One Martini backbone bead per residue (centre of mass of N, CA, C, O) as a GRO file, in nm:
protein
   95
    1MET     BB    1   0.707 -19.058  16.801
    2THR     BB    2   0.829 -19.077  16.520
    3LEU     BB    3   0.938 -18.980  16.215
    4PRO     BB    4   0.991 -19.020  15.918
    5LYS     BB    5   1.165 -18.935  15.684
    6ASP     BB    6   0.987 -18.912  15.385
    7ALA     BB    7   0.791 -18.705  15.583
    8PHE     BB    8   1.019 -18.470  15.563
    9ARG     BB    9   1.064 -18.481  15.280
   10ARG     BB   10   0.837 -18.397  15.205
   11PHE     BB   11   0.673 -18.138  15.331
   12GLN     BB   12   1.013 -18.001  15.219
   13GLU     BB   13   0.870 -17.986  14.922
   14GLU     BB   14   0.555 -17.879  14.973
   15LEU     BB   15   0.710 -17.604  15.071
   16ALA     BB   16   0.844 -17.542  14.764
   17ALA     BB   17   0.597 -17.557  14.598
   18LEU     BB   18   0.420 -17.336  14.779
   19ASP     BB   19   0.655 -17.088  14.700
   20LYS     BB   20   0.639 -17.126  14.422
   21GLN     BB   21   0.390 -17.037  14.329
   22ILE     BB   22   0.384 -16.762  14.450
   23GLU     BB   23   0.662 -16.688  14.273
   24ASP     BB   24   0.457 -16.738  14.017
   25ARG     BB   25   0.226 -16.526  14.065
   26SER     BB   26   0.422 -16.238  14.075
   27THR     BB   27   0.584 -16.271  13.810
   28LYS     BB   28   0.303 -16.267  13.617
   29LYS     BB   29   0.191 -16.051  13.719
   30LYS     BB   30   0.427 -15.819  13.642
   31THR     BB   31   0.464 -15.923  13.352
   32ALA     BB   32   0.133 -15.851  13.267
   33LYS     BB   33   0.250 -15.544  13.270
   34GLN     BB   34   0.518 -15.496  13.156
   35ALA     BB   35   0.419 -15.547  12.886
   36ALA     BB   36   0.151 -15.344  12.860
   37MET     BB   37   0.331 -15.113  12.890
   38SER     BB   38   0.590 -15.114  12.698
   39ALA     BB   39   0.384 -15.171  12.459
   40MET     BB   40   0.296 -14.926  12.466
   41GLU     BB   41   0.563 -14.769  12.491
   42ARG     BB   42   0.602 -14.811  12.167
   43ALA     BB   43   0.318 -14.669  12.008
   44ARG     BB   44   0.459 -14.433  12.101
   45GLN     BB   45   0.643 -14.375  11.960
   46GLU     BB   46   0.621 -14.456  11.696
   47PHE     BB   47   0.408 -14.208  11.644
   48LEU     BB   48   0.589 -14.034  11.699
   49ALA     BB   49   0.772 -14.098  11.462
   50LEU     BB   50   0.557 -14.051  11.218
   51GLN     BB   51   0.435 -13.759  11.317
   52ALA     BB   52   0.747 -13.685  11.177
   53HIS     BB   53   0.750 -13.806  10.915
   54TYR     BB   54   0.452 -13.673  10.813
   55LYS     BB   55   0.326 -13.434  10.973
   56LEU     BB   56   0.126 -13.446  11.184
   57SER     BB   57  -0.183 -13.321  11.318
   58ILE     BB   58  -0.276 -13.232  11.635
   59ALA     BB   59  -0.522 -13.405  11.571
   60ASP     BB   60  -0.389 -13.704  11.540
   61VAL     BB   61  -0.250 -13.721  11.811
   62VAL     BB   62  -0.493 -13.664  11.995
   63SER     BB   63  -0.650 -13.913  11.860
   64PHE     BB   64  -0.466 -14.128  12.000
   65PHE     BB   65  -0.475 -14.031  12.256
   66PRO     BB   66  -0.621 -14.034  12.523
   67GLU     BB   67  -0.748 -13.778  12.671
   68GLU     BB   68  -0.549 -13.654  12.875
   69GLU     BB   69  -0.284 -13.720  12.720
   70GLY     BB   70  -0.400 -13.487  12.487
   71ILE     BB   71  -0.430 -13.227  12.706
   72ALA     BB   72  -0.114 -13.273  12.821
   73TYR     BB   73   0.011 -13.210  12.551
   74LEU     BB   74  -0.090 -12.966  12.492
   75GLN     BB   75  -0.025 -12.798  12.723
   76GLY     BB   76   0.283 -12.825  12.677
   77LEU     BB   77   0.276 -12.687  12.396
   78ILE     BB   78   0.188 -12.398  12.564
   79ALA     BB   79   0.422 -12.385  12.688
   80GLN     BB   80   0.651 -12.357  12.510
   81ALA     BB   81   0.570 -12.103  12.397
   82GLU     BB   82   0.542 -11.907  12.657
   83ALA     BB   83   0.817 -11.922  12.770
   84LYS     BB   84   0.890 -11.745  12.439
   85PRO     BB   85   1.002 -11.515  12.388
   86ARG     BB   86   1.016 -11.303  12.210
   87ARG     BB   87   1.174 -11.078  11.965
   88GLY     BB   88   1.304 -10.779  11.902
   89ARG     BB   89   1.424 -10.524  11.811
   90LYS     BB   90   1.747 -10.379  11.804
   91PRO     BB   91   1.805 -10.028  11.912
   92LYS     BB   92   1.984  -9.843  11.800
   93ALA     BB   93   2.225  -9.706  11.853
   94ASP     BB   94   2.398  -9.368  11.951
   95LYS     BB   95   2.687  -9.191  11.800
   0.00000   0.00000   0.00000
């Protein structure tokens, strides 16, 4: 029993349509996640620029970020302060 060429062509078109649907679903999910992440990153960078421009306090910065990131920001500031040892006066060399 042979199938008409029309049936085979329709089968190929249906397979192509299913492949396209699967591809569209995966790109929509990635695109939405990427858009959300890029929007958050843009907002974060804009805020940091405003913080530098208007000299906002650390409390303003911490309240902007989610709690975990605010804590991480403060820990980073503390680590930077501890990493730089204070320089004392050098003793004068005796001649």
